[in-house]
Tab-separated table of C-alpha atoms in Angstrom:
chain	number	residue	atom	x	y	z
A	1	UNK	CA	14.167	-1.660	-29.386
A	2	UNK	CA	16.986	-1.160	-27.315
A	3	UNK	CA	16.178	-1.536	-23.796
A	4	UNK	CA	19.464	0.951	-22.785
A	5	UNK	CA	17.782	3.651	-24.758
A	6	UNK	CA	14.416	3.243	-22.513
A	7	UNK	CA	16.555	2.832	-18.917
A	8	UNK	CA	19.159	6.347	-20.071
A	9	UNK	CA	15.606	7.998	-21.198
A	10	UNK	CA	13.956	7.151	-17.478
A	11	UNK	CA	17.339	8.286	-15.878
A	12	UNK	CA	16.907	11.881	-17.591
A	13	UNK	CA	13.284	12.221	-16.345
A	14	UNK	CA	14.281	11.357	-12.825
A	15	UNK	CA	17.709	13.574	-13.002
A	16	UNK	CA	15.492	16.925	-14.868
A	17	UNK	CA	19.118	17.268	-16.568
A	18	UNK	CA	20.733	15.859	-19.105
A	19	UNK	CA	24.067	16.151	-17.524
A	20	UNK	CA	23.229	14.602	-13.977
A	21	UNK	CA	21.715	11.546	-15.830
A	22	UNK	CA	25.178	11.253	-17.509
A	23	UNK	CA	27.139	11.366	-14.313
A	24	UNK	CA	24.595	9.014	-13.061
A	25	UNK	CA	25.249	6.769	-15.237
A	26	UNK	CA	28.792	7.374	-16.328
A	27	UNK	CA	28.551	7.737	-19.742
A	28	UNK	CA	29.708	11.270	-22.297
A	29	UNK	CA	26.802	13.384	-22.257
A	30	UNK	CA	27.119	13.235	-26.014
A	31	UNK	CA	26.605	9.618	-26.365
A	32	UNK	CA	23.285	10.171	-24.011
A	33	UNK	CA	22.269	12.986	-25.923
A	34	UNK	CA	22.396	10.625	-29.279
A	35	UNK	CA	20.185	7.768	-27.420
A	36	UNK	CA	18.072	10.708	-26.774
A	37	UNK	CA	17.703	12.029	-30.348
A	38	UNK	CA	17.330	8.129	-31.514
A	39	UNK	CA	14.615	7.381	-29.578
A	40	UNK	CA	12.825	10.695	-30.666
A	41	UNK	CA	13.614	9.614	-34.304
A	42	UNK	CA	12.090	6.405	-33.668
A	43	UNK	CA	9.081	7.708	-32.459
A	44	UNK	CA	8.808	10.423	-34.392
A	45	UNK	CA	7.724	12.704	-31.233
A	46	UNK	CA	9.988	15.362	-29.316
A	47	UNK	CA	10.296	13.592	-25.908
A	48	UNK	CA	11.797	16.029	-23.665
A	49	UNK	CA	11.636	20.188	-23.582
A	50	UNK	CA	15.149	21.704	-23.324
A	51	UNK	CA	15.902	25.006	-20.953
A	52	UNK	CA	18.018	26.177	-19.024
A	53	UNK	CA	16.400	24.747	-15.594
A	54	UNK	CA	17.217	21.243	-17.207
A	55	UNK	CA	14.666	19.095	-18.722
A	56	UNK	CA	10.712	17.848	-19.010
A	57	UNK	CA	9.003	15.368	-20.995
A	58	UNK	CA	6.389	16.635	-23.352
A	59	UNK	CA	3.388	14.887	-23.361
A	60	UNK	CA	4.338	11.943	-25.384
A	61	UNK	CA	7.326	11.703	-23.035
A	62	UNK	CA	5.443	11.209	-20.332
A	63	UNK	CA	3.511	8.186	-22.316
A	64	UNK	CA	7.039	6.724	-23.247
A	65	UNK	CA	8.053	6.900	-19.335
A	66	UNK	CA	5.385	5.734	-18.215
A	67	UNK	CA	5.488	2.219	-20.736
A	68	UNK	CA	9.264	1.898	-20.279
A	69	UNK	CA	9.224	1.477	-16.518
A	70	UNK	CA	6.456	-1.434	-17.243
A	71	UNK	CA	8.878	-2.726	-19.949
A	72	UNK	CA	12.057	-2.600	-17.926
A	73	UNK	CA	10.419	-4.264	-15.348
A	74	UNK	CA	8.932	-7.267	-17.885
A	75	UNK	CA	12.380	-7.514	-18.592
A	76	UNK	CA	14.035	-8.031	-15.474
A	77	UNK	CA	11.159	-10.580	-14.246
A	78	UNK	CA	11.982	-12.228	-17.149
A	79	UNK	CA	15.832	-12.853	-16.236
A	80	UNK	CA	14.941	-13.538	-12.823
A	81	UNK	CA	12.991	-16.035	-14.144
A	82	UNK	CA	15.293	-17.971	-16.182
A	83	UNK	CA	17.712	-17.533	-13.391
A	84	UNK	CA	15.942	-19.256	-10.917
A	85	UNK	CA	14.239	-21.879	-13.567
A	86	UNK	CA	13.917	-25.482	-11.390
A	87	UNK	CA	15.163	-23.720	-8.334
A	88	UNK	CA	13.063	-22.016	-4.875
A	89	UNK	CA	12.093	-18.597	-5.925
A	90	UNK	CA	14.421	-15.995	-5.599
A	91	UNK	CA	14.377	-12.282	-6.324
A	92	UNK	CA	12.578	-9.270	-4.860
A	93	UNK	CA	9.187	-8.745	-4.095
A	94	UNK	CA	7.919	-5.217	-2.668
A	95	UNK	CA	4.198	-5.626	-1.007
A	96	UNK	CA	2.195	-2.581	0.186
A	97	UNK	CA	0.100	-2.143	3.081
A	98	UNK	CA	-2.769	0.143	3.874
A	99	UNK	CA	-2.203	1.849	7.199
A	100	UNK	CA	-4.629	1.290	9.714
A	101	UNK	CA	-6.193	-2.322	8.459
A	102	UNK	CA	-5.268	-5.785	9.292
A	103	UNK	CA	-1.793	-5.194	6.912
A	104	UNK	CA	-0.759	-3.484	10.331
A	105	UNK	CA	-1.221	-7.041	11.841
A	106	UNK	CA	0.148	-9.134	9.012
A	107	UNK	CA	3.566	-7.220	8.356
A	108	UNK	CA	5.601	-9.414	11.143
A	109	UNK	CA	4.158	-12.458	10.082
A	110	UNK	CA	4.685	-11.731	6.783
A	111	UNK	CA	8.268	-10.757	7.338
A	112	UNK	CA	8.980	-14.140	9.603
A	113	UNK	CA	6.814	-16.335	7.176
A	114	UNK	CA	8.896	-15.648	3.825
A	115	UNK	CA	12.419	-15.622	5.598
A	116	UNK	CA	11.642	-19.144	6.738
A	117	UNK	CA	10.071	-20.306	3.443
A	118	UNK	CA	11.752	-18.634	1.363
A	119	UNK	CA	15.153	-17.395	2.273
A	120	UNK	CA	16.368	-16.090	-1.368
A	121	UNK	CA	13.447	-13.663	-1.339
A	122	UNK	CA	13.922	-10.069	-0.666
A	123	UNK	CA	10.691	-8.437	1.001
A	124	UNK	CA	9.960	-5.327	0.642
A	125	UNK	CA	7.469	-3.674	2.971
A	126	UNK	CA	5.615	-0.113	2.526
A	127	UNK	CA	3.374	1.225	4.013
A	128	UNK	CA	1.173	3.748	2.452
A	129	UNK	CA	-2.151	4.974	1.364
A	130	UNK	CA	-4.294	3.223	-0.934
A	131	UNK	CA	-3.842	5.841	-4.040
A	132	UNK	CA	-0.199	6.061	-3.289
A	133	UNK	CA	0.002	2.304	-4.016
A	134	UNK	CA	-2.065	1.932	-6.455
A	135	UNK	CA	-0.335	4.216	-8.313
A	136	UNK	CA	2.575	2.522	-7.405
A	137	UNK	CA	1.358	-0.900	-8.698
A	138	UNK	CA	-0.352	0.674	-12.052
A	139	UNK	CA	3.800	1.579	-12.848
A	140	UNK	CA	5.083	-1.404	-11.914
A	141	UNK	CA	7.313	-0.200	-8.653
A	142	UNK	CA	5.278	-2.188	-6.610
A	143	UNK	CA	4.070	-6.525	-6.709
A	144	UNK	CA	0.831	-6.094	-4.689
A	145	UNK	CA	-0.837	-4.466	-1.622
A	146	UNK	CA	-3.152	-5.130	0.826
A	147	UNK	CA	-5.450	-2.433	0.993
A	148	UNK	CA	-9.368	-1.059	1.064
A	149	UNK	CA	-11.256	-0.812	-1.465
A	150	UNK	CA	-12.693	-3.469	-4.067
A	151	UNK	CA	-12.692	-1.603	-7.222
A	152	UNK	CA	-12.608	-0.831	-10.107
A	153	UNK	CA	-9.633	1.199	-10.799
A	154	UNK	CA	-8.315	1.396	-14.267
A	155	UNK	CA	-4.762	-0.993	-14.320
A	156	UNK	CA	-5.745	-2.419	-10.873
A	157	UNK	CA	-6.988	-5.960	-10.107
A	158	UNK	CA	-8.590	-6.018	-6.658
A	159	UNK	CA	-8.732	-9.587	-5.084
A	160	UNK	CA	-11.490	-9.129	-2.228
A	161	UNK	CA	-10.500	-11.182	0.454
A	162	UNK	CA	-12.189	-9.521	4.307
A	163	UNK	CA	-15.074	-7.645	5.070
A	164	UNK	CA	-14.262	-6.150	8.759
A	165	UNK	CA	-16.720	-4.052	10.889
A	166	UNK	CA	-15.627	-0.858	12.889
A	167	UNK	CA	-15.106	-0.129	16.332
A	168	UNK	CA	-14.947	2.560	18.762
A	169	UNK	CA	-11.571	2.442	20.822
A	170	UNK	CA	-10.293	5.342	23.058
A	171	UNK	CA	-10.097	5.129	27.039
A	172	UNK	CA	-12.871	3.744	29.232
A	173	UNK	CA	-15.291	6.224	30.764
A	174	UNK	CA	-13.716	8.980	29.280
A	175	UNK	CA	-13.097	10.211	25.915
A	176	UNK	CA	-15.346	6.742	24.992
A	177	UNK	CA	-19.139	6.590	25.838
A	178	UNK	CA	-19.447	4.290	29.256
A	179	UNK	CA	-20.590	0.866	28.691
A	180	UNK	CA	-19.534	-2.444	27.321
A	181	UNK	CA	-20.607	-4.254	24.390
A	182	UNK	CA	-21.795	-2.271	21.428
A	183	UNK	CA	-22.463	1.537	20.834
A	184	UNK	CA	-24.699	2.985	18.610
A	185	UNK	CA	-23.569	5.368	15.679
A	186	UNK	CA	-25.729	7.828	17.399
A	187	UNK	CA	-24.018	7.683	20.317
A	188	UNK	CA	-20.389	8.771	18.350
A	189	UNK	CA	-21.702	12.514	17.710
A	190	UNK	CA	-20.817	14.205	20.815
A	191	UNK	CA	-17.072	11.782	20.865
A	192	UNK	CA	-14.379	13.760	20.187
A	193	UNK	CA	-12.709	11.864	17.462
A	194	UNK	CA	-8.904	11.402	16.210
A	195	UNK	CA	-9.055	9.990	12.367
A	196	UNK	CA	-7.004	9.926	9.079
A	197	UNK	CA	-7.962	12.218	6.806
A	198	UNK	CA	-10.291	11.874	4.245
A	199	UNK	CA	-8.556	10.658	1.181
A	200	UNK	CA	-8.573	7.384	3.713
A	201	UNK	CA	-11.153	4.721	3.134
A	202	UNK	CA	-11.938	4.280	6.893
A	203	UNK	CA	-12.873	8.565	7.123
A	204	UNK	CA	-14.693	7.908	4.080
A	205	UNK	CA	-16.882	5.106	4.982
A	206	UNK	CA	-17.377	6.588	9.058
A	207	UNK	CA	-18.521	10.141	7.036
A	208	UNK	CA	-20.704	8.203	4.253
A	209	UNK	CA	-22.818	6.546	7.873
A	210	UNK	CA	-22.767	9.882	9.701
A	211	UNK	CA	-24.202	11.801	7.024
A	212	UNK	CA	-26.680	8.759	6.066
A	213	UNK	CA	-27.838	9.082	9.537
A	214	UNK	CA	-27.900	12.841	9.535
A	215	UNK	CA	-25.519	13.071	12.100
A	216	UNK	CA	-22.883	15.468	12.694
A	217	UNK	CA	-18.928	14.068	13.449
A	218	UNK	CA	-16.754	15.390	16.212
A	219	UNK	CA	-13.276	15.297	14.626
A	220	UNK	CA	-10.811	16.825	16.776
A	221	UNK	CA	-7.871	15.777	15.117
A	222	UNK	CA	-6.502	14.151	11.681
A	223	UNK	CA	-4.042	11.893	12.207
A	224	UNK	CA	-2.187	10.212	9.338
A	225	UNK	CA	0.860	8.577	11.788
A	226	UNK	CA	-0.077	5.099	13.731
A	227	UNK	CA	2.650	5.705	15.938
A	228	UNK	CA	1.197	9.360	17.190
A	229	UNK	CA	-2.740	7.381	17.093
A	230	UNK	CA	-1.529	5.695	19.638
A	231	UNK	CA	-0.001	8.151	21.615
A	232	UNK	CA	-2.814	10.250	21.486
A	233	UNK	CA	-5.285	7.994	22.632
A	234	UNK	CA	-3.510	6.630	25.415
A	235	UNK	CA	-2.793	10.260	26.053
A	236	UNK	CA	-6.960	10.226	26.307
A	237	UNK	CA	-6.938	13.248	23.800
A	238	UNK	CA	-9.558	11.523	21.986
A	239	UNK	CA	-10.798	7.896	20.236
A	240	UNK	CA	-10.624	6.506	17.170
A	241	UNK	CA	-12.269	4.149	14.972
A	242	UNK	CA	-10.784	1.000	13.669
A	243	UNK	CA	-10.901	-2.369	12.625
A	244	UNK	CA	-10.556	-5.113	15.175
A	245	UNK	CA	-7.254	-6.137	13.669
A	246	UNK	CA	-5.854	-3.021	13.255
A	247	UNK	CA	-6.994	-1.591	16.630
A	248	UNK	CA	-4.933	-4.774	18.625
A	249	UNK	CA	-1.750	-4.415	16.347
A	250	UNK	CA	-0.956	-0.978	17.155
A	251	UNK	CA	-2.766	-0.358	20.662
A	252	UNK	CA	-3.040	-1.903	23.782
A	253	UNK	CA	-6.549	-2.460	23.920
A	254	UNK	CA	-6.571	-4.562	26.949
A	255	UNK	CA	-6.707	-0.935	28.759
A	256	UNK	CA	-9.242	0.486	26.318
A	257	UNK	CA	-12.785	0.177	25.601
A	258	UNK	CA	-13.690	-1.221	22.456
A	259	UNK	CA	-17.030	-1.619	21.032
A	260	UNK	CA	-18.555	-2.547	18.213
A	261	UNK	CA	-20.587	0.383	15.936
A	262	UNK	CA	-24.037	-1.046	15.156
A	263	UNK	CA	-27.378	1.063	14.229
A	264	UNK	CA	-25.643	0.551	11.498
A	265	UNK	CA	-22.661	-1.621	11.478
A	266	UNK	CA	-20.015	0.146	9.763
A	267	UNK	CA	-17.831	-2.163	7.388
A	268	UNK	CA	-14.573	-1.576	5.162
A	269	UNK	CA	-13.547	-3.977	2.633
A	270	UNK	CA	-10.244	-5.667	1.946
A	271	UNK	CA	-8.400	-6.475	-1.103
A	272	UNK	CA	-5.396	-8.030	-2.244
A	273	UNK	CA	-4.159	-5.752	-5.116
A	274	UNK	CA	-2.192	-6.569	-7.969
A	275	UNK	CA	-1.448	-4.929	-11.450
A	276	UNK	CA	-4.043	-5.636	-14.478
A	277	UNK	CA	-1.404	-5.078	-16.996
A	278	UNK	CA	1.837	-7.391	-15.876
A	279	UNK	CA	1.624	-10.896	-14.428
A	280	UNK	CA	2.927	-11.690	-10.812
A	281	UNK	CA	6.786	-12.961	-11.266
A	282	UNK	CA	7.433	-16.570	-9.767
A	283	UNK	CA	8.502	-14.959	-6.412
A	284	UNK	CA	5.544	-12.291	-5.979
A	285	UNK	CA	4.057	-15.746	-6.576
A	286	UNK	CA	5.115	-17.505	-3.618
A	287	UNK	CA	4.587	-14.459	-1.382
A	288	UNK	CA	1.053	-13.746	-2.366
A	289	UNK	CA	-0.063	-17.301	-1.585
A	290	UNK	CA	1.703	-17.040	1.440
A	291	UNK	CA	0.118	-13.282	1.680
A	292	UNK	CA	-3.846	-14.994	1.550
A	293	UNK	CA	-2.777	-18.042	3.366
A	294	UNK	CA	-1.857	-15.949	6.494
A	295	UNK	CA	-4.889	-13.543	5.962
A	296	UNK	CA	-7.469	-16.640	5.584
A	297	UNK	CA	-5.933	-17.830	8.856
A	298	UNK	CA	-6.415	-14.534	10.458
A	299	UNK	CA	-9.410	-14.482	12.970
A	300	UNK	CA	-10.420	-10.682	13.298
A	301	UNK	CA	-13.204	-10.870	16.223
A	302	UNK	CA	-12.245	-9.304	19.753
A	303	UNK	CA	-10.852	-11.845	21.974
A	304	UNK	CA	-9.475	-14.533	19.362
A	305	UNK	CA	-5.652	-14.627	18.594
A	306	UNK	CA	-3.395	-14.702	14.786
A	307	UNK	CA	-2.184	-18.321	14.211
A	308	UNK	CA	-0.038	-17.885	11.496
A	309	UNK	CA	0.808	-20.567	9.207
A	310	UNK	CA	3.650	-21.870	10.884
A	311	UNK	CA	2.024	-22.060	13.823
A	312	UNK	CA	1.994	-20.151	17.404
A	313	UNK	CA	0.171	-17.029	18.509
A	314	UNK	CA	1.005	-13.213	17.232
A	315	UNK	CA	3.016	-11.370	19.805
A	316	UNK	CA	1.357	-7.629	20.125
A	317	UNK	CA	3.384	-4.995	18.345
């Protein structure tokens, strides 16, 4: 198969035009049109619908997208690995992270770890929600992720690597129960509560206890953004519920209470997340070593510090 006839055909479902895809990739939109009809000839299946709007893939073009992107990408980790045959691994490597979980905490380390290791390496960092990357991985746009969850999902290999309990976290006396120490889940109903929403893992698992216990939550707000979390809770609109890790990598939670949720402890699990369907390219290699090195070296208890692998404690974000 020709592998120019797959890349033009992905380049016309992105564009939804003929005639954009040929400008965007500077060839006669005659000559694309012919790749076009070959590929339908060799397939035997109309691809795309024609109209005036531009086009769609039929059914059976959205099968053939969906394989060429994993074939494309085969490809290319396959020249990137006879170019850097007997040398340090080179090439790029895109790595997802789960908002709100210890990824939050890992992302500089991360970052400073494979620039020092491995300087031809280009890192790619997103962070996103644990469908979005999965989704991501299942089409080959993404190496891995870090995110919650342990499976199964169909063209996902989850890697469990942390259990983490929850904690309570707003503003001392206020918006938080008083007290030190622990707090009971029963004690949560009447907090007025900031969380994601609940396509994320953390809302799912804090509603799954609250309606175990036949309790009722006080959500005032949904928020999706880390960087307006922890605004609002310093603003004392409300608290939120977090992992240990991901609570001290985005908030100052020397000035907040945090306590642990017990009666019952509330836990989210961790996974390193790869694709089921394409193996890891010699660089996605080195940085997922590298990736469960720095998370095995992670202590994620209230009060102990990160020591990455090259030593020396994690500054606070």
């Amino acid at each position: 198969m020709d592998t120019r006839r797959l890349y033009s055909f992905i380049k016309i479902i992105d564009a939804g035009s003929i005639t954009r895809a040929a400008d965007i990739l500077h060839i006669a939109q005659p000559a694309l049109s012919q790749q076009l009809s070959a590929l339908e000839a060799q397939f035997g299946q109309q691809l795309l619908i024609r109209s005036k709007r531009g086009v769609a893939p039929t059914e059976a073009g959205r099968a053939l997208y969906r394989h060429a992107q994993l074939i494309l990408r085969q490809v290319d980790l396959a020249h990137s690995a006879v170019d850097v045959s007997g040398r340090a691994p080179a090439g790029s490597v895109s790595v997802g992270l789960a908002p709100y979980s210890l990824g939050a905490a890992l992302a500089l380390p991360l970052l400073k770890n494979v620039r020092e290791r491995y300087p031809d390496i280009l890192l790619h960092i997103n962070e996103n929600f644990g469908g979005v990357i999965s989704e991501a991985i299942m089409t080959g746009r993404m190496d891995m992720a870090f995110i919650y969850g342990a499976g199964p999902l169909r063209g996902v290999q989850f890697e469990p690597v942390r259990t983490e309990d929850l904690f309570l976290i707003g503003a001392p006396g206020a918006t938080a129960p008083p007290g030190q120490g622990e707090v009971g889940l029963a004690e949560l109903a009447s907090v007025p509560l900031l969380l994601p929403s609940r396509i994320h893992t953390i809302r799912q698992v804090v509603d799954a206890a609250f309606q175990q216990a036949s309790l009722r939550l006080n959500v005032v707000g949904e928020v999706e953004s880390a960087l307006t979390l922890v605004n609002a809770v310093d603003a004392d609109l409300g608290a939120t519920v977090l992992p240990w890790s991901a609570a001290r990598a985005i908030l100052d939670v020397r000035s907040l209470s945090v306590r642990r949720i017990v009666d019952p402890v509330i836990q989210v699990k961790l996974s390193v997340v790869t694709s089921d369907n394409q193996p890891l390219s010699e660089p996605a290699l080195a940085v997922h070593d590298l990736f469960l090195e720095l998370i095995n070296s992670f202590d994620g208890s209230p009060g102990n510090d990160f020591k990455g692998p090259l030593g020396g404690d994690k500054d606070r974000q």
